[in-house]
Coordinates of C-alpha atoms and ligand atoms in Angstrom, one line a residue:
M1 CA 134.7 114.6 98.9
K2 CA 133.5 111.3 97.4
D3 CA 130.2 111.6 95.5
R4 CA 127.3 110.3 97.4
E5 CA 125.7 107.2 96.0
F6 CA 122.2 107.6 94.6
I7 CA 119.6 106.5 97.2
L8 CA 116.9 104.4 95.6
V9 CA 113.3 104.4 96.8
A10 CA 113.2 100.6 96.9
H11 CA 115.7 97.7 96.8
T12 CA 115.7 94.1 95.6
S13 CA 116.6 91.6 98.4
L14 CA 118.9 89.2 96.8
P15 CA 119.3 85.9 98.7
P16 CA 122.8 84.8 99.8
K17 CA 124.3 83.0 96.8
E18 CA 125.0 79.8 98.6
R19 CA 121.3 79.5 99.7
L20 CA 120.2 80.0 96.1
L21 CA 122.8 77.4 94.9
H22 CA 121.4 74.9 97.4
Y23 CA 118.1 75.1 95.6
I24 CA 119.7 75.3 92.1
D25 CA 121.4 72.0 93.0
Q26 CA 118.0 70.5 93.7
I27 CA 116.7 71.7 90.3
Y28 CA 119.6 69.9 88.6
Q29 CA 119.0 66.8 90.6
N30 CA 115.3 66.8 89.8
S31 CA 115.8 67.9 86.2
I32 CA 112.5 69.8 86.6
V33 CA 112.4 73.5 85.8
T34 CA 108.6 74.2 85.4
N35 CA 105.1 72.8 85.3
N36 CA 104.2 72.7 89.0
G37 CA 107.5 71.2 90.1
P38 CA 108.6 70.3 93.6
L39 CA 110.1 73.7 94.5
V40 CA 106.8 75.5 93.4
K41 CA 104.9 73.0 95.6
D42 CA 107.3 73.6 98.5
F43 CA 107.0 77.4 98.1
E44 CA 103.2 77.2 98.1
Q45 CA 103.2 75.0 101.2
K46 CA 105.5 77.6 103.0
L47 CA 103.3 80.5 101.9
K48 CA 100.3 78.7 103.4
E49 CA 102.1 78.3 106.7
V50 CA 103.6 81.8 106.9
L51 CA 100.4 83.5 105.7
G52 CA 97.9 81.3 107.5
V53 CA 95.7 80.5 104.5
R54 CA 94.1 77.3 103.2
F55 CA 95.2 77.5 99.6
A56 CA 98.1 79.3 97.8
L57 CA 98.8 79.3 94.1
F58 CA 102.1 80.6 92.8
V59 CA 101.7 82.4 89.5
N60 CA 104.0 84.4 87.2
S61 CA 103.0 88.0 88.3
G62 CA 100.7 90.0 90.6
H63 CA 98.9 91.2 87.5
T64 CA 98.2 87.6 86.3
A65 CA 96.9 86.8 89.9
L66 CA 94.5 89.8 89.7
M67 CA 93.3 88.8 86.2
M68 CA 92.7 85.2 87.3
A69 CA 91.0 86.3 90.5
I70 CA 88.4 88.3 88.6
H71 CA 88.0 85.6 86.0
G72 CA 87.8 82.9 88.7
L73 CA 84.7 84.7 90.2
K74 CA 83.1 84.5 86.8
S75 CA 82.7 88.2 86.9
K76 CA 81.0 89.8 83.8
G77 CA 79.5 93.2 84.5
K78 CA 80.1 96.0 87.0
I79 CA 83.0 95.9 89.5
L80 CA 83.3 98.3 92.3
T81 CA 86.9 99.4 92.8
T82 CA 89.3 102.0 94.2
P83 CA 90.5 104.9 92.1
F84 CA 93.8 105.0 94.2
S85 CA 96.0 102.1 93.2
F86 CA 98.4 101.0 90.6
I87 CA 97.0 100.8 87.0
S88 CA 97.3 97.0 87.2
T89 CA 94.1 97.0 89.4
L90 CA 92.1 98.8 86.8
Q91 CA 93.6 96.9 83.8
S92 CA 92.8 93.5 85.3
I93 CA 89.1 94.6 85.5
L94 CA 89.1 95.9 81.9
W95 CA 90.9 92.8 80.7
N96 CA 88.0 90.7 82.0
D97 CA 85.6 93.0 80.0
C98 CA 84.1 94.3 83.2
Q99 CA 83.0 97.8 83.9
P100 CA 84.9 99.7 86.6
I101 CA 82.7 101.8 89.0
F102 CA 84.8 103.7 91.5
A103 CA 84.2 104.6 95.1
D104 CA 86.4 107.3 96.6
I105 CA 89.0 106.7 99.3
E106 CA 89.5 107.5 103.0
T107 CA 91.8 110.5 103.6
L108 CA 93.6 108.9 106.5
T109 CA 94.5 105.5 105.1
L110 CA 94.1 106.1 101.3
S111 CA 92.0 102.9 101.0
I112 CA 88.5 102.5 99.5
D113 CA 86.0 104.1 101.8
P114 CA 83.3 101.6 102.9
N115 CA 80.7 104.4 103.3
R116 CA 81.1 105.3 99.7
V117 CA 81.1 101.7 98.7
E118 CA 77.7 101.4 100.4
D119 CA 76.4 104.6 98.7
V120 CA 77.0 102.8 95.4
L121 CA 75.7 99.4 96.4
M122 CA 72.5 100.9 97.9
K123 CA 71.5 102.2 94.4
G124 CA 70.5 98.6 93.6
D125 CA 72.6 97.7 90.5
R126 CA 74.2 94.3 90.4
Y127 CA 77.9 94.2 91.2
E128 CA 80.0 91.2 90.4
A129 CA 82.8 92.0 92.9
I130 CA 84.5 94.6 94.9
V131 CA 88.2 94.9 94.0
A132 CA 89.9 96.8 96.8
T133 CA 93.6 97.4 97.3
H134 CA 95.6 97.0 100.6
L135 CA 97.9 99.9 99.7
L136 CA 101.4 100.9 100.6
G137 CA 101.7 98.7 103.7
N138 CA 98.3 99.7 105.0
I139 CA 95.0 97.8 104.9
C140 CA 91.4 98.4 103.9
D141 CA 88.7 98.6 106.5
V142 CA 88.3 94.8 106.1
E143 CA 85.5 94.4 108.7
A144 CA 83.3 97.1 107.2
L145 CA 83.9 95.6 103.7
E146 CA 83.1 92.1 104.9
Y147 CA 79.8 93.4 106.4
L148 CA 78.9 94.9 103.0
S149 CA 80.0 91.8 101.1
T150 CA 77.5 89.7 103.1
K151 CA 74.8 92.4 103.1
Y152 CA 74.8 92.9 99.4
S153 CA 76.1 89.4 98.4
V154 CA 79.2 90.8 96.5
P155 CA 82.5 88.9 96.7
I156 CA 85.6 90.7 97.6
I157 CA 88.9 90.5 95.8
Y158 CA 91.9 92.1 97.5
D159 CA 94.7 93.5 95.4
A160 CA 97.3 92.5 98.0
A161 CA 100.4 93.3 95.9
H162 CA 101.8 95.3 98.8
S163 CA 100.7 93.2 101.6
F164 CA 102.9 90.2 102.1
G165 CA 103.2 89.5 105.9
I166 CA 100.7 92.0 107.2
Q167 CA 98.9 91.0 110.3
Y168 CA 95.6 92.5 111.5
K169 CA 94.5 91.9 115.1
E170 CA 97.4 89.4 115.4
A171 CA 96.1 87.2 112.5
S172 CA 96.8 87.1 108.8
I173 CA 95.2 89.9 106.7
F174 CA 94.5 87.1 104.2
N175 CA 91.7 85.8 106.4
Y176 CA 89.6 88.5 104.8
G177 CA 88.1 88.5 101.4
D178 CA 87.2 85.7 98.9
V179 CA 90.6 85.8 97.2
S180 CA 93.8 87.9 97.6
A181 CA 96.3 88.6 94.8
L182 CA 99.9 89.1 95.9
S183 CA 102.9 90.4 93.9
F184 CA 106.4 89.0 94.3
Q185 CA 107.9 91.5 91.8
A186 CA 111.6 92.4 92.4
Y187 CA 110.9 95.4 94.7
K188 CA 108.2 93.8 96.8
V189 CA 108.6 92.7 100.5
L190 CA 109.0 89.2 99.3
N191 CA 110.4 88.8 95.8
T192 CA 110.7 85.9 93.4
V193 CA 112.2 88.2 90.8
E194 CA 108.8 88.3 89.0
G195 CA 105.8 86.4 90.4
G196 CA 102.6 86.5 92.4
A197 CA 100.2 84.4 94.3
L198 CA 96.5 83.8 94.7
L199 CA 95.4 83.1 98.3
T200 CA 91.9 81.8 99.2
H201 CA 90.0 79.7 101.7
H202 CA 87.5 78.4 99.1
S203 CA 88.3 74.9 97.8
Q204 CA 86.2 75.2 94.6
L205 CA 87.7 78.5 93.7
Y206 CA 91.2 77.1 94.3
E207 CA 90.5 74.2 92.0
D208 CA 89.2 76.6 89.3
L209 CA 92.2 78.8 89.6
F210 CA 94.6 75.8 89.7
N211 CA 93.3 74.6 86.4
M212 CA 93.0 78.1 84.9
R213 CA 96.8 78.6 85.6
Y214 CA 97.6 75.7 83.3
F215 CA 95.7 76.5 80.1
G216 CA 92.4 75.7 81.7
L217 CA 93.3 71.9 81.8
D218 CA 92.5 69.7 84.8
V219 CA 94.9 67.2 86.3
Q220 CA 93.8 64.6 83.7
M221 CA 94.7 67.2 81.0
T222 CA 91.0 67.6 80.0
P223 CA 89.8 71.1 79.1
Y224 CA 88.0 72.3 82.3
N225 CA 87.6 76.1 82.0
V226 CA 89.0 79.1 80.0
G227 CA 92.6 79.3 81.0
L228 CA 95.9 81.0 80.4
N229 CA 99.6 80.3 81.1
G230 CA 99.9 81.6 84.6
K231 CA 102.5 79.2 86.0
N232 CA 105.8 80.1 87.3
S233 CA 109.2 78.3 87.3
E234 CA 111.3 76.4 89.7
I235 CA 114.0 79.1 89.6
H236 CA 111.5 81.7 90.7
A237 CA 110.3 79.4 93.4
A238 CA 113.9 79.0 94.5
F239 CA 114.2 82.8 94.9
G240 CA 111.0 82.8 96.9
L241 CA 112.1 79.9 99.2
C242 CA 115.4 81.7 99.9
N243 CA 113.8 85.1 100.5
L244 CA 111.3 83.6 102.9
E245 CA 114.3 82.9 105.2
S246 CA 115.1 86.6 105.5
W247 CA 112.0 88.7 105.0
E248 CA 111.3 89.1 108.8
R249 CA 114.8 90.5 109.4
D250 CA 114.3 93.0 106.6
R251 CA 110.9 94.0 108.0
S252 CA 112.5 94.7 111.4
R253 CA 115.0 97.1 109.8
R254 CA 112.2 98.8 107.8
K255 CA 110.2 99.2 110.9
E256 CA 113.0 101.1 112.6
I257 CA 113.3 103.4 109.7
Y258 CA 109.6 103.8 109.4
Y259 CA 109.3 105.1 113.0
Q260 CA 112.3 107.4 112.5
Y261 CA 110.4 108.9 109.7
V262 CA 107.2 109.1 111.7
D263 CA 109.0 111.0 114.5
F264 CA 110.7 113.4 112.1
F265 CA 107.7 114.1 109.9
T266 CA 105.3 114.4 112.8
K267 CA 107.6 116.9 114.5
Y268 CA 107.6 119.1 111.3
N269 CA 103.9 118.7 110.6
W270 CA 104.2 116.8 107.4
C271 CA 101.1 114.9 106.4
F272 CA 101.3 111.1 105.8
P273 CA 98.7 108.3 105.9
K274 CA 98.2 106.6 109.3
Y275 CA 98.1 102.9 109.7
R276 CA 94.8 101.4 110.6
E277 CA 94.5 100.5 114.3
G278 CA 95.3 96.8 115.0
I279 CA 97.7 96.4 112.0
E280 CA 101.2 95.1 112.1
S281 CA 102.4 96.4 108.8
N282 CA 105.3 95.1 106.6
Y283 CA 106.5 98.7 106.6
S284 CA 107.0 98.6 102.8
Y285 CA 106.5 102.3 101.8
F286 CA 106.6 105.8 103.3
P287 CA 104.2 108.1 101.4
L288 CA 104.2 111.8 102.2
I289 CA 101.2 113.9 101.2
C290 CA 102.4 117.4 100.2
K291 CA 100.4 120.6 100.6
D292 CA 99.7 120.8 96.9
E293 CA 100.9 119.6 93.6
Q294 CA 103.5 122.4 93.3
E295 CA 105.1 121.5 96.6
R296 CA 105.2 117.8 95.6
N297 CA 106.9 118.6 92.3
Q298 CA 109.4 120.9 94.0
L299 CA 110.2 118.3 96.6
E300 CA 110.6 115.6 93.9
V301 CA 113.1 117.7 92.0
F302 CA 114.9 118.8 95.3
L303 CA 115.4 115.2 96.4
L304 CA 116.6 114.2 92.9
K305 CA 119.2 117.0 92.9
N306 CA 120.4 115.6 96.2
Q307 CA 120.7 112.1 94.9
I308 CA 117.5 110.8 96.4
Q309 CA 114.9 108.9 94.4
S310 CA 111.2 109.3 95.2
K311 CA 108.1 107.9 93.5
R312 CA 104.5 109.1 92.8
Y313 CA 102.7 106.1 94.2
F314 CA 100.1 106.5 92.8
E315 CA 99.5 108.9 90.0
P316 CA 97.2 109.3 88.1
S317 CA 94.0 108.7 89.9
L318 CA 92.6 105.7 88.0
N319 CA 89.2 107.3 87.4
T320 CA 91.0 109.8 85.1
V321 CA 92.7 107.3 82.8
F322 CA 90.3 108.2 80.0
E323 CA 92.5 106.6 77.4
L324 CA 91.1 103.3 78.5
G325 CA 87.6 104.3 77.4
F326 CA 85.2 104.8 80.3
D327 CA 83.2 107.8 81.4
Y328 CA 84.5 110.2 84.0
Q329 CA 83.3 109.6 87.6
P330 CA 84.6 112.4 89.9
M331 CA 86.7 111.1 92.8
P332 CA 87.8 114.3 94.6
I333 CA 89.9 112.7 97.4
S334 CA 91.8 110.3 95.2
E335 CA 92.4 113.0 92.5
S336 CA 93.7 115.4 95.2
I337 CA 96.0 112.8 96.9
S338 CA 97.3 111.6 93.5
G339 CA 98.6 115.0 92.7
R340 CA 100.3 115.4 96.1
V341 CA 101.7 112.0 97.0
L342 CA 105.4 111.1 97.0
C343 CA 107.0 107.9 98.4
I344 CA 110.4 108.3 99.9
P345 CA 113.1 105.6 100.3
L346 CA 112.2 102.8 102.6
H347 CA 114.1 99.5 102.5
A348 CA 116.3 97.3 104.6
N349 CA 119.5 98.4 102.8
L350 CA 119.4 101.9 104.0
S351 CA 122.1 102.6 106.6
H352 CA 121.9 104.9 109.6
E353 CA 123.9 107.5 107.6
D354 CA 121.5 107.3 104.7
I355 CA 118.6 108.1 106.9
Q356 CA 120.4 111.0 108.7
Y357 CA 121.3 112.3 105.2
I358 CA 117.7 112.0 103.9
L359 CA 116.4 113.8 107.0
S360 CA 119.0 116.5 106.6
V361 CA 117.9 117.0 103.0
F362 CA 114.3 117.5 104.3
D363 CA 115.7 120.1 106.7
S364 CA 117.2 122.0 103.8
F365 CA 114.0 121.7 101.8
Q366 CA 112.0 123.2 104.7
N367 CA 114.6 126.0 105.2
R368 CA 115.1 126.8 101.5
Ligands
PLP401 C1 98.8 97.8 93.8 C2 99.5 96.9 92.7 N1 98.7 95.9 92.1 C3 99.2 95.1 91.2 C4 100.5 95.1 90.8 C5 101.0 94.2 89.8 O1 102.0 93.3 90.3 P1 103.1 92.7 89.3 O2 104.1 93.8 89.0 O3 103.7 91.5 90.1 O4 102.4 92.2 88.1 C6 101.4 96.1 91.4 C7 102.8 96.1 91.0 O5 103.6 96.9 91.5 C8 100.8 97.0 92.4 O6 101.6 97.9 93.0

């Protein structure tokens, strides 16, 4: 029997070569490869239309977008954040010399719990911002967080690295928050190989971020604010423009797989996070929450032996990354979930046979 190919947890959507060449031809005609060129502008315009936002700024990574968002709100001091996210969320806070204060997560959605956010805010300390993550194709309780943002005058930054294309109550999820930071890294729903974007409805914030992206210089090349080199290239924009043509088709395929998984794992009483009511997800991840850490580790090894990749999104719980030099704040839910979570393959390249095979491996795991 032919060896089965290794099944990856995620997959990079490469655009059809002829579509990419169409844009590469334009680059050669324009002789412009970077510095806010025509394809970057075109990509930003399309992002605004597709995502229903006033301002979009294409940058060179999701992490850069987060660092810029925090800096753009002139944050210096305490930032309230989630312990359950990728380390980029925490690093972007520390990079800005801010102090992370954590609020634990909801068990059902794994996103920051607004009740715990309010417990912290009520104590009266000043907070510069809330940095919350829309995680693994799900979303935060945006209405509750909006209410708290107004009540306590704290801006909200969404780490939206996983959230391209998500709708809530039939409108863009990016209607919520002061600024959202997206990632277009190779395995994301929309990829530009590497890249990210900042989305906002505030014109002053957009102008500040626009200048910050280009060494802090304004359009007259006069120093305007503290900046970095956050720009991205015409080649990366070309990938984005091509992939914008196919992301919805990929989402439909992922949605089919997602619901096959839901049927199977519900039938066999596996635990997995539930989508918040009113969301149309991008179906980008399928996290399972095992009984305990031992079961998670056994499952991971069992899948690997059967040629299936899985990923611990996310471990460790960020409040336990002591190497980065802050005091321990216990977050029992996040710490427990981090030790038990495992994401299984979910992408548009999975065939019907792949899914049948993955589910058969789960059958064997249960009957081992
Ligand atoms: C939740 C989260 N935030 C931020 C990032 C950083 O994005 P990038 O890899 O584009 O810098 C990632 C990357 O995977 C992520 O998962």
